[in-house]
mmCIF file of N, CA and C in Angstrom:
data_model
loop_
_atom_site.group_PDB
_atom_site.id
_atom_site.type_symbol
_atom_site.label_atom_id
_atom_site.label_comp_id
_atom_site.label_asym_id
_atom_site.label_seq_id
_atom_site.Cartn_x
_atom_site.Cartn_y
_atom_site.Cartn_z
ATOM 1 N N SER V 1 58.879 51.200 -16.407
ATOM 2 C CA SER V 1 58.074 50.397 -17.397
ATOM 3 C C SER V 1 56.752 50.306 -16.730
ATOM 4 N N CYS V 2 55.606 50.038 -17.637
ATOM 5 C CA CYS V 2 54.353 49.903 -16.978
ATOM 6 C C CYS V 2 53.871 48.536 -17.171
ATOM 7 N N LEU V 3 53.385 47.720 -15.943
ATOM 8 C CA LEU V 3 52.703 46.615 -16.128
ATOM 9 C C LEU V 3 51.499 46.643 -15.251
ATOM 10 N N ASP V 4 50.412 46.282 -15.925
ATOM 11 C CA ASP V 4 49.106 46.289 -15.186
ATOM 12 C C ASP V 4 48.713 44.855 -15.051
ATOM 13 N N ASN V 5 48.956 44.343 -14.070
ATOM 14 C CA ASN V 5 48.687 42.877 -13.474
ATOM 15 C C ASN V 5 47.197 42.599 -13.555
ATOM 16 N N SER V 6 46.414 43.618 -13.687
ATOM 17 C CA SER V 6 44.935 43.302 -13.491
ATOM 18 C C SER V 6 44.392 42.992 -14.995
ATOM 19 N N ILE V 7 45.219 43.323 -16.080
ATOM 20 C CA ILE V 7 44.833 43.148 -17.455
ATOM 21 C C ILE V 7 45.410 41.979 -17.796
ATOM 22 N N THR V 8 44.585 40.704 -17.952
ATOM 23 C CA THR V 8 44.774 39.420 -18.274
ATOM 24 C C THR V 8 43.793 39.032 -19.461
ATOM 25 N N GLY V 9 44.332 37.913 -19.828
ATOM 26 C CA GLY V 9 43.486 37.255 -21.026
ATOM 27 C C GLY V 9 44.144 37.084 -22.337
ATOM 28 N N THR V 10 43.574 37.303 -23.228
ATOM 29 C CA THR V 10 44.087 37.176 -24.624
ATOM 30 C C THR V 10 44.429 38.173 -25.427
ATOM 31 N N ARG V 11 45.661 38.591 -25.952
ATOM 32 C CA ARG V 11 45.838 39.574 -26.777
ATOM 33 C C ARG V 11 46.618 39.160 -27.925
ATOM 34 N N ALA V 12 46.438 40.043 -29.051
ATOM 35 C CA ALA V 12 47.189 39.821 -30.511
ATOM 36 C C ALA V 12 48.765 40.279 -29.954
ATOM 37 N N LEU V 13 49.871 39.335 -30.617
ATOM 38 C CA LEU V 13 51.314 39.491 -30.425
ATOM 39 C C LEU V 13 51.521 40.684 -31.238
ATOM 40 N N THR V 14 52.113 41.885 -30.410
ATOM 41 C CA THR V 14 52.505 42.937 -31.323
ATOM 42 C C THR V 14 53.561 43.649 -30.442
ATOM 43 N N PHE V 15 54.375 44.414 -31.084
ATOM 44 C CA PHE V 15 55.632 44.955 -30.348
ATOM 45 C C PHE V 15 55.992 46.296 -31.228
ATOM 46 N N SER V 16 56.189 47.305 -30.660
ATOM 47 C CA SER V 16 56.776 48.517 -31.337
ATOM 48 C C SER V 16 57.871 49.240 -30.328
ATOM 49 N N LEU V 17 58.679 49.469 -31.149
ATOM 50 C CA LEU V 17 60.014 50.494 -30.574
ATOM 51 C C LEU V 17 60.220 51.685 -31.139
ATOM 52 N N THR V 18 60.157 52.680 -30.544
ATOM 53 C CA THR V 18 60.501 53.989 -31.162
ATOM 54 C C THR V 18 61.465 54.799 -30.259
ATOM 55 N N SER V 19 62.211 55.919 -30.772
ATOM 56 C CA SER V 19 63.201 56.581 -30.247
ATOM 57 C C SER V 19 62.741 58.093 -30.154
ATOM 58 N N ASP V 20 63.204 58.702 -29.092
ATOM 59 C CA ASP V 20 62.713 60.203 -29.306
ATOM 60 C C ASP V 20 63.784 60.799 -30.361
ATOM 61 N N ILE V 21 64.773 60.406 -30.789
ATOM 62 C CA ILE V 21 65.647 61.072 -31.710
ATOM 63 C C ILE V 21 66.268 60.062 -32.553
ATOM 64 N N THR V 22 66.775 60.182 -33.727
ATOM 65 C CA THR V 22 67.484 59.043 -34.357
ATOM 66 C C THR V 22 68.896 59.532 -34.725
ATOM 67 N N THR V 23 69.213 60.671 -34.508
ATOM 68 C CA THR V 23 70.630 61.146 -34.618
ATOM 69 C C THR V 23 71.234 61.637 -33.170
ATOM 70 N N ALA V 24 72.146 61.218 -32.781
ATOM 71 C CA ALA V 24 72.672 61.722 -31.430
ATOM 72 C C ALA V 24 74.249 62.023 -31.529
ATOM 73 N N ILE V 25 74.865 62.499 -30.229
ATOM 74 C CA ILE V 25 76.170 62.846 -30.082
ATOM 75 C C ILE V 25 76.474 61.774 -29.387
ATOM 76 N N VAL V 26 78.032 61.259 -29.393
ATOM 77 C CA VAL V 26 78.492 60.457 -28.480
ATOM 78 C C VAL V 26 78.230 61.028 -27.056
ATOM 79 N N ASP V 27 77.771 60.206 -26.027
ATOM 80 C CA ASP V 27 77.252 60.592 -24.740
ATOM 81 C C ASP V 27 75.860 61.086 -24.564
ATOM 82 N N GLN V 28 75.324 61.301 -25.401
ATOM 83 C CA GLN V 28 73.811 61.866 -25.353
ATOM 84 C C GLN V 28 73.131 60.831 -25.167
ATOM 85 N N THR V 29 71.888 61.017 -24.171
ATOM 86 C CA THR V 29 71.200 59.860 -23.724
ATOM 87 C C THR V 29 69.848 59.801 -24.714
ATOM 88 N N VAL V 30 69.524 58.727 -25.323
ATOM 89 C CA VAL V 30 68.294 58.516 -26.249
ATOM 90 C C VAL V 30 67.508 57.796 -25.324
ATOM 91 N N THR V 31 66.407 58.261 -25.682
ATOM 92 C CA THR V 31 64.983 57.679 -24.821
ATOM 93 C C THR V 31 64.148 56.646 -25.650
ATOM 94 N N PHE V 32 64.105 55.510 -25.522
ATOM 95 C CA PHE V 32 62.962 54.514 -26.372
ATOM 96 C C PHE V 32 61.875 54.330 -25.724
ATOM 97 N N GLN V 33 61.025 54.044 -26.368
ATOM 98 C CA GLN V 33 59.634 53.737 -25.732
ATOM 99 C C GLN V 33 59.241 52.402 -26.361
ATOM 100 N N TYR V 34 59.010 51.454 -25.606
ATOM 101 C CA TYR V 34 58.318 50.071 -26.165
ATOM 102 C C TYR V 34 56.961 50.017 -25.582
ATOM 103 N N VAL V 35 56.298 49.177 -26.701
ATOM 104 C CA VAL V 35 54.851 48.918 -26.471
ATOM 105 C C VAL V 35 54.826 47.242 -26.969
ATOM 106 N N ALA V 36 54.214 46.748 -26.015
ATOM 107 C CA ALA V 36 54.017 45.058 -26.217
ATOM 108 C C ALA V 36 52.678 44.833 -25.810
ATOM 109 N N THR V 37 52.279 43.596 -26.529
ATOM 110 C CA THR V 37 51.095 43.115 -26.170
ATOM 111 C C THR V 37 51.279 41.418 -26.540
ATOM 112 N N GLY V 38 50.709 40.584 -25.776
ATOM 113 C CA GLY V 38 50.659 39.329 -26.023
ATOM 114 C C GLY V 38 50.183 38.131 -24.928
ATOM 115 N N THR V 39 49.420 37.606 -25.355
ATOM 116 C CA THR V 39 49.355 36.456 -24.365
ATOM 117 C C THR V 39 50.453 35.676 -23.816
ATOM 118 N N LYS V 40 50.277 35.581 -22.580
ATOM 119 C CA LYS V 40 51.413 34.980 -21.598
ATOM 120 C C LYS V 40 52.822 35.441 -21.843
ATOM 121 N N MET V 41 52.936 36.848 -21.760
ATOM 122 C CA MET V 41 53.930 37.471 -21.934
ATOM 123 C C MET V 41 55.143 37.312 -21.124
ATOM 124 N N VAL V 42 56.350 36.945 -21.593
ATOM 125 C CA VAL V 42 57.399 36.634 -20.435
ATOM 126 C C VAL V 42 58.365 37.704 -20.327
ATOM 127 N N GLY V 43 58.713 38.775 -21.404
ATOM 128 C CA GLY V 43 59.616 39.807 -21.175
ATOM 129 C C GLY V 43 59.663 40.613 -22.579
ATOM 130 N N VAL V 44 60.523 41.634 -22.470
ATOM 131 C CA VAL V 44 61.017 42.580 -23.412
ATOM 132 C C VAL V 44 62.484 42.484 -23.346
ATOM 133 N N ILE V 45 63.066 42.154 -24.646
ATOM 134 C CA ILE V 45 64.719 42.185 -24.654
ATOM 135 C C ILE V 45 64.930 43.287 -25.797
ATOM 136 N N VAL V 46 65.805 44.523 -25.297
ATOM 137 C CA VAL V 46 66.408 45.432 -26.198
ATOM 138 C C VAL V 46 67.864 45.320 -26.317
ATOM 139 N N ASN V 47 68.345 45.417 -27.751
ATOM 140 C CA ASN V 47 69.648 45.060 -27.816
ATOM 141 C C ASN V 47 70.294 46.329 -28.565
ATOM 142 N N TYR V 48 71.142 47.144 -28.041
ATOM 143 C CA TYR V 48 71.451 48.463 -28.535
ATOM 144 C C TYR V 48 72.481 48.493 -29.417
ATOM 145 N N GLY V 49 73.050 47.277 -30.002
ATOM 146 C CA GLY V 49 73.922 47.014 -31.183
ATOM 147 C C GLY V 49 75.275 47.557 -30.691
ATOM 148 N N ASP V 50 75.560 47.783 -29.511
ATOM 149 C CA ASP V 50 76.862 48.000 -28.862
ATOM 150 C C ASP V 50 77.254 46.998 -27.848
ATOM 151 N N GLY V 51 76.744 45.951 -27.719
ATOM 152 C CA GLY V 51 76.894 44.968 -26.683
ATOM 153 C C GLY V 51 76.231 45.309 -25.568
ATOM 154 N N VAL V 52 75.415 46.368 -25.318
ATOM 155 C CA VAL V 52 74.763 46.280 -24.251
ATOM 156 C C VAL V 52 73.047 45.861 -24.408
ATOM 157 N N VAL V 53 72.547 45.155 -23.583
ATOM 158 C CA VAL V 53 71.089 44.780 -23.876
ATOM 159 C C VAL V 53 70.397 45.071 -22.222
ATOM 160 N N ASP V 54 69.180 45.554 -22.657
ATOM 161 C CA ASP V 54 68.286 45.483 -21.407
ATOM 162 C C ASP V 54 67.230 44.543 -21.408
ATOM 163 N N SER V 55 66.689 44.398 -20.482
ATOM 164 C CA SER V 55 65.323 43.312 -20.569
ATOM 165 C C SER V 55 64.617 43.667 -19.350
ATOM 166 N N VAL V 56 63.287 43.490 -19.626
ATOM 167 C CA VAL V 56 62.464 43.772 -18.663
ATOM 168 C C VAL V 56 61.584 42.556 -18.504
ATOM 169 N N PHE V 57 61.286 41.813 -17.247
ATOM 170 C CA PHE V 57 60.653 40.893 -17.002
ATOM 171 C C PHE V 57 59.157 41.103 -16.852
ATOM 172 N N THR V 58 58.328 40.335 -17.494
ATOM 173 C CA THR V 58 56.933 40.362 -17.264
ATOM 174 C C THR V 58 56.227 38.846 -16.672
ATOM 175 N N PRO V 59 55.562 39.020 -15.717
ATOM 176 C CA PRO V 59 54.995 37.678 -15.248
ATOM 177 C C PRO V 59 54.023 36.990 -16.515
ATOM 178 N N GLY V 60 53.892 35.885 -16.568
ATOM 179 C CA GLY V 60 53.235 35.251 -17.754
ATOM 180 C C GLY V 60 51.678 35.424 -17.799
ATOM 181 N N ASN V 61 51.269 36.239 -16.622
ATOM 182 C CA ASN V 61 49.885 36.426 -16.834
ATOM 183 C C ASN V 61 49.658 37.949 -17.462
ATOM 184 N N VAL V 62 50.466 38.551 -17.561
ATOM 185 C CA VAL V 62 50.502 40.144 -18.185
ATOM 186 C C VAL V 62 50.342 39.928 -19.630
ATOM 187 N N VAL V 63 49.302 40.769 -19.997
ATOM 188 C CA VAL V 63 49.160 40.830 -21.643
ATOM 189 C C VAL V 63 49.544 42.335 -22.405
ATOM 190 N N GLU V 64 49.935 43.188 -21.684
ATOM 191 C CA GLU V 64 50.344 44.492 -22.059
ATOM 192 C C GLU V 64 51.466 44.914 -21.338
ATOM 193 N N ALA V 65 52.383 45.716 -21.946
ATOM 194 C CA ALA V 65 53.542 46.068 -21.112
ATOM 195 C C ALA V 65 53.949 47.431 -22.040
ATOM 196 N N SER V 66 54.557 48.381 -21.304
ATOM 197 C CA SER V 66 55.051 49.520 -22.097
ATOM 198 C C SER V 66 56.027 50.255 -20.979
ATOM 199 N N GLY V 67 56.762 51.069 -21.932
ATOM 200 C CA GLY V 67 57.530 51.902 -21.047
ATOM 201 C C GLY V 67 58.780 52.592 -21.430
ATOM 202 N N PRO V 68 59.592 53.116 -21.087
ATOM 203 C CA PRO V 68 60.786 53.901 -21.511
ATOM 204 C C PRO V 68 61.962 53.195 -21.217
ATOM 205 N N LEU V 69 62.888 53.148 -21.944
ATOM 206 C CA LEU V 69 64.355 52.748 -21.802
ATOM 207 C C LEU V 69 65.444 53.765 -22.436
ATOM 208 N N THR V 70 66.449 54.135 -21.526
ATOM 209 C CA THR V 70 67.479 55.145 -22.024
ATOM 210 C C THR V 70 68.664 54.534 -22.260
ATOM 211 N N HIS V 71 69.564 55.017 -23.285
ATOM 212 C CA HIS V 71 70.712 54.567 -23.618
ATOM 213 C C HIS V 71 71.659 55.679 -24.050
ATOM 214 N N LEU V 72 73.147 55.373 -24.051
ATOM 215 C CA LEU V 72 73.945 56.284 -24.782
ATOM 216 C C LEU V 72 75.033 55.541 -25.227
ATOM 217 N N TRP V 73 75.914 56.034 -26.288
ATOM 218 C CA TRP V 73 77.029 55.419 -26.972
ATOM 219 C C TRP V 73 78.218 56.224 -26.662
ATOM 220 N N VAL V 74 79.279 55.404 -26.643
ATOM 221 C CA VAL V 74 80.508 56.097 -26.387
ATOM 222 C C VAL V 74 81.544 56.188 -27.687
ATOM 223 N N VAL V 75 80.834 55.502 -28.831
ATOM 224 C CA VAL V 75 81.803 55.644 -30.009
ATOM 225 C C VAL V 75 80.610 55.938 -31.208
ATOM 226 N N THR V 76 81.174 56.857 -31.972
ATOM 227 C CA THR V 76 80.417 57.187 -33.003
ATOM 228 C C THR V 76 80.023 56.019 -34.026
ATOM 229 N N GLY V 77 79.065 55.962 -34.853
ATOM 230 C CA GLY V 77 78.806 54.924 -35.524
ATOM 231 C C GLY V 77 77.303 55.072 -35.861
ATOM 232 N N THR V 78 76.877 54.004 -36.661
ATOM 233 C CA THR V 78 75.455 53.630 -36.730
ATOM 234 C C THR V 78 75.174 52.275 -36.360
ATOM 235 N N TYR V 79 73.923 52.384 -35.288
ATOM 236 C CA TYR V 79 73.461 51.190 -34.574
ATOM 237 C C TYR V 79 72.102 51.101 -34.695
ATOM 238 N N VAL V 80 71.845 49.608 -34.995
ATOM 239 C CA VAL V 80 70.713 49.146 -35.139
ATOM 240 C C VAL V 80 70.099 48.505 -33.744
ATOM 241 N N VAL V 81 69.159 49.245 -33.314
ATOM 242 C CA VAL V 81 68.584 48.947 -31.972
ATOM 243 C C VAL V 81 67.427 47.995 -32.072
ATOM 244 N N SER V 82 67.710 46.883 -31.758
ATOM 245 C CA SER V 82 66.408 45.788 -31.797
ATOM 246 C C SER V 82 65.692 45.457 -30.533
ATOM 247 N N GLY V 83 64.548 45.566 -30.583
ATOM 248 C CA GLY V 83 63.766 45.135 -29.529
ATOM 249 C C GLY V 83 62.860 43.797 -29.914
ATOM 250 N N ARG V 84 62.585 43.056 -28.883
ATOM 251 C CA ARG V 84 61.808 41.908 -29.102
ATOM 252 C C ARG V 84 60.869 41.580 -27.797
ATOM 253 N N VAL V 85 59.392 41.243 -28.068
ATOM 254 C CA VAL V 85 58.694 40.917 -26.904
ATOM 255 C C VAL V 85 58.580 39.281 -27.098
ATOM 256 N N GLU V 86 58.617 38.484 -25.929
ATOM 257 C CA GLU V 86 58.801 37.138 -25.625
ATOM 258 C C GLU V 86 57.586 36.681 -25.113
ATOM 259 N N THR V 87 56.725 35.829 -25.728
ATOM 260 C CA THR V 87 55.702 35.216 -24.875
ATOM 261 C C THR V 87 55.936 33.842 -25.019
ATOM 262 N N LEU V 88 55.154 32.904 -24.281
ATOM 263 C CA LEU V 88 55.022 31.720 -24.157
ATOM 264 C C LEU V 88 54.689 31.084 -25.695
ATOM 265 N N LEU V 89 54.053 31.619 -26.529
ATOM 266 C CA LEU V 89 53.273 31.166 -27.608
ATOM 267 C C LEU V 89 53.984 31.999 -28.954
ATOM 268 N N GLY V 90 55.097 32.849 -28.567
ATOM 269 C CA GLY V 90 55.952 33.364 -29.736
ATOM 270 C C GLY V 90 56.539 34.697 -29.502
ATOM 271 N N SER V 91 57.215 35.218 -30.294
ATOM 272 C CA SER V 91 57.853 36.484 -30.339
ATOM 273 C C SER V 91 57.551 37.499 -31.591
ATOM 274 N N ASP V 92 57.630 38.720 -31.146
ATOM 275 C CA ASP V 92 57.640 39.815 -32.363
ATOM 276 C C ASP V 92 58.807 40.986 -32.151
ATOM 277 N N THR V 93 59.153 41.709 -32.912
ATOM 278 C CA THR V 93 60.187 42.352 -32.901
ATOM 279 C C THR V 93 60.105 43.681 -33.609
ATOM 280 N N ASP V 94 61.073 44.640 -33.517
ATOM 281 C CA ASP V 94 60.954 45.832 -34.072
ATOM 282 C C ASP V 94 62.332 46.443 -33.831
ATOM 283 N N GLU V 95 62.843 47.738 -34.767
ATOM 284 C CA GLU V 95 64.007 47.962 -34.741
ATOM 285 C C GLU V 95 63.946 49.462 -35.151
ATOM 286 N N VAL V 96 65.187 50.189 -34.840
ATOM 287 C CA VAL V 96 65.272 51.606 -34.535
ATOM 288 C C VAL V 96 66.592 51.759 -34.982
ATOM 289 N N THR V 97 66.963 52.558 -36.154
ATOM 290 C CA THR V 97 68.430 52.866 -36.443
ATOM 291 C C THR V 97 68.722 54.251 -35.765
ATOM 292 N N ILE V 98 69.887 54.322 -35.032
ATOM 293 C CA ILE V 98 70.467 55.404 -34.276
ATOM 294 C C ILE V 98 71.905 55.722 -35.121
ATOM 295 N N GLN V 99 71.939 57.089 -35.518
ATOM 296 C CA GLN V 99 73.308 57.688 -35.848
ATOM 297 C C GLN V 99 73.997 58.409 -34.776
ATOM 298 N N VAL V 100 74.998 58.030 -34.345
ATOM 299 C CA VAL V 100 75.740 58.502 -33.470
ATOM 300 C C VAL V 100 77.062 59.246 -33.847
ATOM 301 N N ASN V 101 77.027 60.686 -33.802
ATOM 302 C CA ASN V 101 78.231 61.353 -34.356
ATOM 303 C C ASN V 101 79.270 61.840 -33.159
#
C-alpha cells in the first residue's frame, strides 16, 4: 500500500475498489486496487465475502492511501467483495462482485 505521510490537510471522503478480473477459477489470485481519501483517515477494510478480511491501518494525519490487495477463493460461488475507508469523520464504501468457477 502507498501512504504518503507528507500529504496532510483536508480531503473529500472518497473510496474506490477495483479488481483486475471479475471472473476467476478456484485458487486463482485476484488483485484488487483501492484508492481512498479523507480527512483524519484511520484505515481501509476489505471483506472478501468468504470470511476473510484485510485491513490497512493509516495514521490519523494521512489523507490519501492506495494500494493493491490480493485474494483467492477455494470454493466456487459469487462473492461480493466490499471495501470501506474509515476516518474520524465518517466512512465511504465500494464493492466488486467476483464469480469463482
